């Protein structure tokens, strides 16, 4: 399908601004880039009324948006989000990793919350326009990425509990460094009281309401832990996921990960690591993972757009701390290298996962 006229215009502008991009890159202290909000130049906006389909959106200067105090997002939390990265390759080009998976997941999340969603073509076209418009903010190869946040919200006013009369689809971005910049491994704490998701709830989709209830338990970071690992709500005996990423366990070269049964998010990085592992002839089991398997594991690692693929050095349960293998002689390291080489264009993408933007 040919690109939209807006995308073609942005592409021409990006080529013309190449010299300015280089000047900006020289001025930016990319080695000091943290994981935080740095406003970029443009965002993408598209709207539709309830019962209609999304039509043509447009780029706009990055800035504040106007919402009714009665909007569905503010009163009832009717909103879903996605997250992905634009990465600069060794030859200076910019590419996305499996963005169609994010489009499909946003549609699934929107259906769960009774919201219309952009088509896959609209989603991808909007992504391309946003990245090209903000191309000068994509860090040099190896220095970070442009983190992209697609957001779908009920923007119309509604008083009774029900779907909003209007919806807004936004995409905005910020350059980011490593989420865990000061450490190459993670140290997790198992939360025994608070549950991240419940059966029949929204744990398996990216509803914005999934995240604020667990901010409370991230206080574990003040005690020296990197993040929190949650147990299932039904039994309190099985591992589900970390606050914002999936988790894997390795025992005798067999890879275990909690199954996505409605309370665990089907992560794009998770899916990719499973496919890479099976392609490398590792046995991968997607099933309930009881605490006993956690205590007996040889290796543990987390996956996600933000954390990428990061080894877990330890997990603390109550007063017991379990340490795991890390380093270059691990299954984790082999899988991480393969994924990173595909994402950064070091090797040929035989999986067909990457999308070049320019």
mmCIF file of C-alpha atoms in Angstrom:
data_model
loop_
_atom_site.group_PDB
_atom_site.id
_atom_site.type_symbol
_atom_site.label_atom_id
_atom_site.label_comp_id
_atom_site.label_asym_id
_atom_site.label_seq_id
_atom_site.Cartn_x
_atom_site.Cartn_y
_atom_site.Cartn_z
ATOM 1 C CA UNK A 1 0.000 0.000 0.000
ATOM 2 C CA UNK A 2 1.549 3.374 -0.968
ATOM 3 C CA UNK A 3 2.408 5.834 1.807
ATOM 4 C CA UNK A 4 0.027 8.702 2.516
ATOM 5 C CA UNK A 5 0.741 12.148 1.039
ATOM 6 C CA UNK A 6 1.520 13.348 4.557
ATOM 7 C CA UNK A 7 4.092 10.593 4.991
ATOM 8 C CA UNK A 8 5.701 11.441 1.641
ATOM 9 C CA UNK A 9 5.936 15.090 2.674
ATOM 10 C CA UNK A 10 7.528 14.165 5.983
ATOM 11 C CA UNK A 11 10.009 11.873 4.211
ATOM 12 C CA UNK A 12 11.126 14.723 1.944
ATOM 13 C CA UNK A 13 11.461 17.020 4.954
ATOM 14 C CA UNK A 14 13.538 14.432 6.814
ATOM 15 C CA UNK A 15 15.980 14.166 3.901
ATOM 16 C CA UNK A 16 16.302 17.952 3.692
ATOM 17 C CA UNK A 17 16.950 18.223 7.434
ATOM 18 C CA UNK A 18 19.781 15.643 7.469
ATOM 19 C CA UNK A 19 22.428 18.320 8.015
ATOM 20 C CA UNK A 20 20.473 19.766 10.935
ATOM 21 C CA UNK A 21 20.153 16.250 12.399
ATOM 22 C CA UNK A 22 23.934 15.864 12.434
ATOM 23 C CA UNK A 23 24.414 19.225 14.121
ATOM 24 C CA UNK A 24 21.910 18.272 16.791
ATOM 25 C CA UNK A 25 23.635 14.953 17.365
ATOM 26 C CA UNK A 26 26.934 16.736 17.960
ATOM 27 C CA UNK A 27 25.336 19.022 20.568
ATOM 28 C CA UNK A 28 23.319 16.396 22.483
ATOM 29 C CA UNK A 29 25.105 14.562 25.300
ATOM 30 C CA UNK A 30 23.830 11.141 24.274
ATOM 31 C CA UNK A 31 26.016 9.294 26.806
ATOM 32 C CA UNK A 32 24.155 11.084 29.590
ATOM 33 C CA UNK A 33 20.690 10.189 28.268
ATOM 34 C CA UNK A 34 18.396 8.923 31.026
ATOM 35 C CA UNK A 35 15.006 7.212 30.909
ATOM 36 C CA UNK A 36 12.723 10.222 31.200
ATOM 37 C CA UNK A 37 10.610 12.710 29.287
ATOM 38 C CA UNK A 38 12.352 15.002 26.805
ATOM 39 C CA UNK A 39 9.750 16.852 24.680
ATOM 40 C CA UNK A 40 10.242 16.311 20.961
ATOM 41 C CA UNK A 41 8.945 18.288 17.977
ATOM 42 C CA UNK A 42 5.730 16.621 16.808
ATOM 43 C CA UNK A 43 2.909 14.338 17.877
ATOM 44 C CA UNK A 44 0.189 12.619 15.862
ATOM 45 C CA UNK A 45 -3.548 13.115 16.473
ATOM 46 C CA UNK A 46 -6.558 11.252 15.061
ATOM 47 C CA UNK A 47 -10.170 11.313 16.294
ATOM 48 C CA UNK A 48 -13.424 9.463 15.751
ATOM 49 C CA UNK A 49 -16.954 9.406 17.160
ATOM 50 C CA UNK A 50 -18.341 6.330 18.888
ATOM 51 C CA UNK A 51 -19.750 3.965 16.279
ATOM 52 C CA UNK A 52 -17.597 5.395 13.478
ATOM 53 C CA UNK A 53 -14.183 4.446 12.141
ATOM 54 C CA UNK A 54 -11.047 6.512 12.550
ATOM 55 C CA UNK A 55 -10.351 8.756 9.554
ATOM 56 C CA UNK A 56 -7.238 10.631 8.445
ATOM 57 C CA UNK A 57 -5.143 12.017 11.285
ATOM 58 C CA UNK A 58 -2.436 14.665 11.232
ATOM 59 C CA UNK A 59 0.843 15.744 12.785
ATOM 60 C CA UNK A 60 0.820 18.685 15.194
ATOM 61 C CA UNK A 61 3.492 20.439 17.241
ATOM 62 C CA UNK A 62 4.050 18.569 20.491
ATOM 63 C CA UNK A 63 2.091 20.229 23.275
ATOM 64 C CA UNK A 64 -0.845 20.048 25.632
ATOM 65 C CA UNK A 65 -4.190 18.552 24.681
ATOM 66 C CA UNK A 66 -7.627 19.796 25.711
ATOM 67 C CA UNK A 67 -10.079 17.450 27.441
ATOM 68 C CA UNK A 68 -13.544 17.832 28.920
ATOM 69 C CA UNK A 69 -13.575 17.325 32.710
ATOM 70 C CA UNK A 70 -16.291 14.733 31.963
ATOM 71 C CA UNK A 71 -14.140 12.803 29.457
ATOM 72 C CA UNK A 72 -14.249 9.019 29.645
ATOM 73 C CA UNK A 73 -10.512 8.795 30.252
ATOM 74 C CA UNK A 74 -10.546 11.147 33.250
ATOM 75 C CA UNK A 75 -13.660 9.747 34.938
ATOM 76 C CA UNK A 76 -13.666 6.048 34.102
ATOM 77 C CA UNK A 77 -10.132 5.306 32.899
ATOM 78 C CA UNK A 78 -11.248 4.356 29.381
ATOM 79 C CA UNK A 79 -7.879 4.246 27.697
ATOM 80 C CA UNK A 80 -5.209 1.889 26.379
ATOM 81 C CA UNK A 81 -1.562 2.433 25.576
ATOM 82 C CA UNK A 82 1.318 0.862 23.703
ATOM 83 C CA UNK A 83 5.074 1.289 23.753
ATOM 84 C CA UNK A 84 7.775 0.624 21.162
ATOM 85 C CA UNK A 85 11.134 2.014 20.063
ATOM 86 C CA UNK A 86 12.707 3.460 16.956
ATOM 87 C CA UNK A 87 16.364 2.384 16.806
ATOM 88 C CA UNK A 88 19.212 3.760 14.716
ATOM 89 C CA UNK A 89 21.242 1.049 12.986
ATOM 90 C CA UNK A 90 25.000 0.930 12.368
ATOM 91 C CA UNK A 91 24.545 2.472 8.923
ATOM 92 C CA UNK A 92 22.551 5.372 10.366
ATOM 93 C CA UNK A 93 19.097 4.269 9.285
ATOM 94 C CA UNK A 94 16.079 4.142 11.593
ATOM 95 C CA UNK A 95 13.878 1.107 12.073
ATOM 96 C CA UNK A 96 11.010 -0.208 14.177
ATOM 97 C CA UNK A 97 10.704 -3.692 15.646
ATOM 98 C CA UNK A 98 7.498 -5.657 14.960
ATOM 99 C CA UNK A 99 5.183 -2.598 15.074
ATOM 100 C CA UNK A 100 2.300 -4.587 13.583
ATOM 101 C CA UNK A 101 2.233 -6.600 16.827
ATOM 102 C CA UNK A 102 1.580 -3.401 18.757
ATOM 103 C CA UNK A 103 -1.207 -2.494 16.337
ATOM 104 C CA UNK A 104 -2.870 -5.874 16.844
ATOM 105 C CA UNK A 105 -2.498 -5.685 20.630
ATOM 106 C CA UNK A 106 -3.968 -2.175 20.748
ATOM 107 C CA UNK A 107 -7.003 -3.446 18.846
ATOM 108 C CA UNK A 108 -7.367 -6.333 21.318
ATOM 109 C CA UNK A 109 -7.038 -3.957 24.274
ATOM 110 C CA UNK A 110 -9.535 -1.501 22.765
ATOM 111 C CA UNK A 111 -12.118 -4.236 22.208
ATOM 112 C CA UNK A 112 -11.828 -5.235 25.876
ATOM 113 C CA UNK A 113 -12.608 -1.641 26.899
ATOM 114 C CA UNK A 114 -15.402 -1.156 24.303
ATOM 115 C CA UNK A 115 -13.378 1.316 22.227
ATOM 116 C CA UNK A 116 -12.882 1.707 18.475
ATOM 117 C CA UNK A 117 -9.261 1.473 17.332
ATOM 118 C CA UNK A 118 -7.217 2.508 14.290
ATOM 119 C CA UNK A 119 -6.694 -0.089 11.584
ATOM 120 C CA UNK A 120 -3.266 -1.698 11.344
ATOM 121 C CA UNK A 121 -2.491 0.436 8.286
ATOM 122 C CA UNK A 122 -3.521 3.626 10.083
ATOM 123 C CA UNK A 123 -1.457 2.658 13.139
ATOM 124 C CA UNK A 124 1.684 1.942 11.095
ATOM 125 C CA UNK A 125 1.290 5.029 8.906
ATOM 126 C CA UNK A 126 0.905 7.212 12.006
ATOM 127 C CA UNK A 127 4.012 5.637 13.536
ATOM 128 C CA UNK A 128 6.077 6.344 10.426
ATOM 129 C CA UNK A 129 4.918 9.951 10.265
ATOM 130 C CA UNK A 130 5.705 10.515 13.939
ATOM 131 C CA UNK A 131 9.175 8.964 13.783
ATOM 132 C CA UNK A 132 10.171 10.808 10.612
ATOM 133 C CA UNK A 133 8.935 14.111 12.019
ATOM 134 C CA UNK A 134 11.048 13.516 15.144
ATOM 135 C CA UNK A 135 13.987 11.831 13.416
ATOM 136 C CA UNK A 136 16.576 14.190 14.884
ATOM 137 C CA UNK A 137 15.661 12.853 18.330
ATOM 138 C CA UNK A 138 16.607 9.246 17.497
ATOM 139 C CA UNK A 139 19.908 8.665 19.367
ATOM 140 C CA UNK A 140 23.017 7.428 17.560
ATOM 141 C CA UNK A 141 23.503 3.671 17.315
ATOM 142 C CA UNK A 142 24.143 2.150 20.737
ATOM 143 C CA UNK A 143 23.244 5.317 22.686
ATOM 144 C CA UNK A 144 19.554 4.685 23.257
ATOM 145 C CA UNK A 145 16.316 4.803 21.300
ATOM 146 C CA UNK A 146 13.322 6.962 20.505
ATOM 147 C CA UNK A 147 10.595 5.632 22.790
ATOM 148 C CA UNK A 148 7.187 5.907 21.118
ATOM 149 C CA UNK A 149 3.916 6.015 23.050
ATOM 150 C CA UNK A 150 0.691 5.318 21.116
ATOM 151 C CA UNK A 151 -2.270 6.232 23.318
ATOM 152 C CA UNK A 152 -5.998 5.688 22.710
ATOM 153 C CA UNK A 153 -8.404 7.482 25.051
ATOM 154 C CA UNK A 154 -12.086 8.147 25.535
ATOM 155 C CA UNK A 155 -11.893 11.918 25.045
ATOM 156 C CA UNK A 156 -15.609 12.715 24.793
ATOM 157 C CA UNK A 157 -17.733 13.722 27.821
ATOM 158 C CA UNK A 158 -19.795 11.005 29.503
ATOM 159 C CA UNK A 159 -21.644 10.977 32.847
ATOM 160 C CA UNK A 160 -23.296 7.579 33.056
ATOM 161 C CA UNK A 161 -21.025 4.548 32.969
ATOM 162 C CA UNK A 162 -20.608 3.668 29.303
ATOM 163 C CA UNK A 163 -18.490 4.248 26.212
ATOM 164 C CA UNK A 164 -17.375 7.814 25.528
ATOM 165 C CA UNK A 165 -18.957 9.597 22.533
ATOM 166 C CA UNK A 166 -15.557 10.516 21.071
ATOM 167 C CA UNK A 167 -12.112 8.885 20.963
ATOM 168 C CA UNK A 168 -8.655 10.317 20.376
ATOM 169 C CA UNK A 169 -5.621 8.392 19.146
ATOM 170 C CA UNK A 170 -2.280 10.032 19.922
ATOM 171 C CA UNK A 171 1.343 9.151 19.266
ATOM 172 C CA UNK A 172 4.182 11.035 20.932
ATOM 173 C CA UNK A 173 7.816 10.207 21.586
ATOM 174 C CA UNK A 174 10.913 10.900 23.645
ATOM 175 C CA UNK A 175 14.569 9.859 23.370
ATOM 176 C CA UNK A 176 15.548 7.455 26.155
ATOM 177 C CA UNK A 177 18.610 5.761 27.543
ATOM 178 C CA UNK A 178 18.746 2.472 29.417
ATOM 179 C CA UNK A 179 15.879 2.040 31.924
ATOM 180 C CA UNK A 180 18.286 0.410 34.390
ATOM 181 C CA UNK A 181 21.304 2.456 33.392
ATOM 182 C CA UNK A 182 23.270 2.002 36.583
ATOM 183 C CA UNK A 183 23.030 -1.784 36.624
ATOM 184 C CA UNK A 184 23.247 -4.489 33.981
ATOM 185 C CA UNK A 185 21.146 -6.913 36.025
ATOM 186 C CA UNK A 186 17.934 -6.763 38.047
ATOM 187 C CA UNK A 187 17.234 -7.676 41.681
ATOM 188 C CA UNK A 188 13.562 -8.505 42.210
ATOM 189 C CA UNK A 189 11.312 -8.700 45.243
ATOM 190 C CA UNK A 190 8.247 -10.993 45.346
ATOM 191 C CA UNK A 191 5.167 -9.103 46.520
ATOM 192 C CA UNK A 192 3.004 -11.227 48.840
ATOM 193 C CA UNK A 193 -0.023 -8.980 49.449
ATOM 194 C CA UNK A 194 -0.810 -6.845 46.399
ATOM 195 C CA UNK A 195 -1.859 -8.537 43.149
ATOM 196 C CA UNK A 196 -1.229 -7.024 39.721
ATOM 197 C CA UNK A 197 -4.160 -8.706 37.914
ATOM 198 C CA UNK A 198 -7.213 -10.871 38.586
ATOM 199 C CA UNK A 199 -8.936 -13.533 36.460
ATOM 200 C CA UNK A 200 -11.519 -11.933 34.192
ATOM 201 C CA UNK A 201 -9.879 -8.516 34.567
ATOM 202 C CA UNK A 202 -7.639 -6.511 32.244
ATOM 203 C CA UNK A 203 -4.202 -7.914 33.114
ATOM 204 C CA UNK A 204 -3.853 -9.422 29.650
ATOM 205 C CA UNK A 205 -4.345 -6.097 27.824
ATOM 206 C CA UNK A 206 -2.629 -2.719 28.056
ATOM 207 C CA UNK A 207 -5.339 -0.806 29.870
ATOM 208 C CA UNK A 208 -3.964 2.325 31.501
ATOM 209 C CA UNK A 209 -5.787 1.298 34.690
ATOM 210 C CA UNK A 210 -3.391 -1.635 35.163
ATOM 211 C CA UNK A 211 -0.482 0.512 36.232
ATOM 212 C CA UNK A 212 -1.414 3.094 38.880
ATOM 213 C CA UNK A 213 -2.653 0.474 41.429
ATOM 214 C CA UNK A 214 0.819 -1.090 41.559
ATOM 215 C CA UNK A 215 2.787 2.136 41.961
ATOM 216 C CA UNK A 216 2.441 1.550 45.708
ATOM 217 C CA UNK A 217 4.597 -1.569 45.674
ATOM 218 C CA UNK A 218 7.368 -0.006 43.628
ATOM 219 C CA UNK A 219 8.512 1.429 46.969
ATOM 220 C CA UNK A 220 10.618 -1.739 47.023
ATOM 221 C CA UNK A 221 13.080 0.212 44.877
ATOM 222 C CA UNK A 222 13.852 2.367 47.896
ATOM 223 C CA UNK A 223 15.034 -0.815 49.627
ATOM 224 C CA UNK A 224 17.534 -1.564 46.890
ATOM 225 C CA UNK A 225 15.399 -3.765 44.635
ATOM 226 C CA UNK A 226 15.060 -3.066 40.929
ATOM 227 C CA UNK A 227 11.405 -4.036 40.636
ATOM 228 C CA UNK A 228 8.569 -6.143 42.025
ATOM 229 C CA UNK A 229 7.497 -9.631 40.945
ATOM 230 C CA UNK A 230 3.815 -10.469 41.360
ATOM 231 C CA UNK A 231 2.031 -13.687 42.278
ATOM 232 C CA UNK A 232 -1.280 -14.827 40.789
ATOM 233 C CA UNK A 233 -4.497 -13.671 42.440
ATOM 234 C CA UNK A 234 -6.231 -17.049 42.305
ATOM 235 C CA UNK A 235 -3.780 -19.087 44.400
ATOM 236 C CA UNK A 236 -0.959 -16.792 45.471
ATOM 237 C CA UNK A 237 1.440 -19.605 44.589
ATOM 238 C CA UNK A 238 2.379 -18.950 40.959
ATOM 239 C CA UNK A 239 4.598 -16.266 39.438
ATOM 240 C CA UNK A 240 2.954 -13.988 36.850
ATOM 241 C CA UNK A 241 5.051 -10.972 35.842
ATOM 242 C CA UNK A 242 7.054 -7.978 36.982
ATOM 243 C CA UNK A 243 5.366 -4.568 37.271
ATOM 244 C CA UNK A 244 6.003 -3.702 33.616
ATOM 245 C CA UNK A 245 7.709 -6.683 31.966
ATOM 246 C CA UNK A 246 7.505 -10.431 31.432
ATOM 247 C CA UNK A 247 9.771 -12.947 33.131
ATOM 248 C CA UNK A 248 11.545 -16.170 32.111
ATOM 249 C CA UNK A 249 13.246 -18.944 34.096
ATOM 250 C CA UNK A 250 15.885 -21.385 32.857
ATOM 251 C CA UNK A 251 16.497 -24.819 34.404
ATOM 252 C CA UNK A 252 18.768 -27.385 32.731
ATOM 253 C CA UNK A 253 18.477 -25.442 29.434
ATOM 254 C CA UNK A 254 14.664 -25.640 29.518
ATOM 255 C CA UNK A 255 13.026 -22.216 29.397
ATOM 256 C CA UNK A 256 9.887 -21.558 31.447
ATOM 257 C CA UNK A 257 7.597 -18.532 31.323
ATOM 258 C CA UNK A 258 4.117 -17.899 32.762
ATOM 259 C CA UNK A 259 1.374 -18.540 30.219
ATOM 260 C CA UNK A 260 -0.692 -15.624 28.953
ATOM 261 C CA UNK A 261 -4.093 -16.697 30.241
ATOM 262 C CA UNK A 262 -5.733 -13.310 30.697
ATOM 263 C CA UNK A 263 -3.692 -12.063 33.646
ATOM 264 C CA UNK A 264 -0.277 -11.919 31.953
ATOM 265 C CA UNK A 265 0.394 -9.448 29.143
ATOM 266 C CA UNK A 266 1.398 -11.035 25.810
ATOM 267 C CA UNK A 267 4.556 -8.968 25.357
ATOM 268 C CA UNK A 268 6.076 -8.413 21.918
ATOM 269 C CA UNK A 269 9.610 -8.981 23.242
ATOM 270 C CA UNK A 270 8.357 -12.046 25.113
ATOM 271 C CA UNK A 271 6.909 -13.491 21.913
ATOM 272 C CA UNK A 272 10.116 -12.757 20.012
ATOM 273 C CA UNK A 273 12.366 -14.411 22.603
ATOM 274 C CA UNK A 274 10.178 -17.526 22.587
ATOM 275 C CA UNK A 275 10.400 -17.743 18.788
ATOM 276 C CA UNK A 276 14.174 -17.192 18.815
ATOM 277 C CA UNK A 277 14.667 -19.807 21.553
ATOM 278 C CA UNK A 278 12.667 -22.425 19.668
ATOM 279 C CA UNK A 279 14.538 -21.565 16.469
ATOM 280 C CA UNK A 280 17.746 -22.318 18.419
ATOM 281 C CA UNK A 281 16.247 -25.677 19.493
ATOM 282 C CA UNK A 282 15.615 -24.771 23.129
ATOM 283 C CA UNK A 283 12.557 -26.274 24.779
ATOM 284 C CA UNK A 284 10.164 -23.513 25.888
ATOM 285 C CA UNK A 285 7.290 -24.215 28.279
ATOM 286 C CA UNK A 286 4.479 -21.705 28.706
ATOM 287 C CA UNK A 287 2.686 -22.788 31.857
ATOM 288 C CA UNK A 288 2.034 -21.969 35.493
ATOM 289 C CA UNK A 289 5.344 -21.310 37.232
ATOM 290 C CA UNK A 290 5.112 -22.134 40.979
ATOM 291 C CA UNK A 291 7.465 -20.626 43.531
ATOM 292 C CA UNK A 292 9.321 -23.956 43.696
ATOM 293 C CA UNK A 293 10.494 -23.465 40.097
ATOM 294 C CA UNK A 294 11.689 -19.967 40.953
ATOM 295 C CA UNK A 295 13.795 -21.264 43.821
ATOM 296 C CA UNK A 296 15.288 -24.045 41.660
ATOM 297 C CA UNK A 297 16.051 -22.028 38.506
ATOM 298 C CA UNK A 298 19.571 -21.638 37.133
ATOM 299 C CA UNK A 299 18.900 -18.375 35.314
ATOM 300 C CA UNK A 300 16.175 -15.730 35.296
ATOM 301 C CA UNK A 301 15.647 -12.846 32.888
ATOM 302 C CA UNK A 302 13.020 -10.239 32.064
ATOM 303 C CA UNK A 303 11.759 -9.045 28.686
ATOM 304 C CA UNK A 304 9.932 -5.930 27.554
ATOM 305 C CA UNK A 305 10.166 -2.916 25.285
ATOM 306 C CA UNK A 306 11.626 -0.835 28.101
ATOM 307 C CA UNK A 307 13.878 -3.379 29.850
ATOM 308 C CA UNK A 308 14.663 -5.141 26.526
ATOM 309 C CA UNK A 309 16.218 -8.461 27.690
ATOM 310 C CA UNK A 310 17.799 -8.098 31.124
ATOM 311 C CA UNK A 311 19.266 -10.750 33.405
ATOM 312 C CA UNK A 312 17.967 -11.123 36.970
ATOM 313 C CA UNK A 313 20.785 -11.507 39.489
ATOM 314 C CA UNK A 314 18.552 -12.266 42.468
ATOM 315 C CA UNK A 315 14.983 -12.711 43.670
ATOM 316 C CA UNK A 316 14.011 -12.146 47.298
ATOM 317 C CA UNK A 317 10.996 -13.962 48.731
ATOM 318 C CA UNK A 318 10.162 -12.994 52.287
ATOM 319 C CA UNK A 319 13.592 -13.178 53.969
ATOM 320 C CA UNK A 320 15.196 -15.550 51.478
ATOM 321 C CA UNK A 321 17.404 -14.261 48.648
ATOM 322 C CA UNK A 322 18.075 -16.555 45.673
ATOM 323 C CA UNK A 323 20.913 -15.712 43.295
ATOM 324 C CA UNK A 324 21.146 -16.762 39.645
ATOM 325 C CA UNK A 325 23.763 -17.158 36.952
ATOM 326 C CA UNK A 326 24.482 -14.163 34.760
ATOM 327 C CA UNK A 327 27.157 -13.375 32.202
ATOM 328 C CA UNK A 328 28.127 -14.449 28.701
ATOM 329 C CA UNK A 329 27.911 -18.218 29.236
ATOM 330 C CA UNK A 330 24.176 -18.202 29.821
ATOM 331 C CA UNK A 331 21.094 -19.014 27.775
ATOM 332 C CA UNK A 332 19.898 -15.481 28.475
ATOM 333 C CA UNK A 333 22.975 -13.976 26.853
ATOM 334 C CA UNK A 334 22.657 -16.069 23.696
ATOM 335 C CA UNK A 335 19.019 -15.071 23.238
ATOM 336 C CA UNK A 336 19.706 -11.418 23.983
ATOM 337 C CA UNK A 337 22.521 -11.208 21.430
ATOM 338 C CA UNK A 338 20.367 -12.683 18.658
ATOM 339 C CA UNK A 339 17.489 -10.307 19.403
ATOM 340 C CA UNK A 340 19.711 -7.212 19.636
ATOM 341 C CA UNK A 341 21.489 -8.025 16.383
ATOM 342 C CA UNK A 342 18.149 -8.220 14.590
ATOM 343 C CA UNK A 343 16.823 -5.033 16.199
ATOM 344 C CA UNK A 344 19.947 -3.020 15.375
ATOM 345 C CA UNK A 345 20.454 -4.327 11.840
ATOM 346 C CA UNK A 346 23.750 -6.091 12.593
ATOM 347 C CA UNK A 347 22.473 -9.273 10.943
ATOM 348 C CA UNK A 348 19.965 -9.935 8.207
ATOM 349 C CA UNK A 349 16.411 -9.996 9.515
ATOM 350 C CA UNK A 350 15.329 -13.402 8.278
ATOM 351 C CA UNK A 351 12.274 -13.255 10.552
ATOM 352 C CA UNK A 352 10.823 -10.217 8.754
ATOM 353 C CA UNK A 353 10.415 -8.413 12.075
ATOM 354 C CA UNK A 354 11.921 -4.996 11.373
ATOM 355 C CA UNK A 355 10.454 -2.045 9.491
ATOM 356 C CA UNK A 356 12.804 0.547 8.021
ATOM 357 C CA UNK A 357 11.527 4.096 8.361
ATOM 358 C CA UNK A 358 14.073 5.771 6.058
#
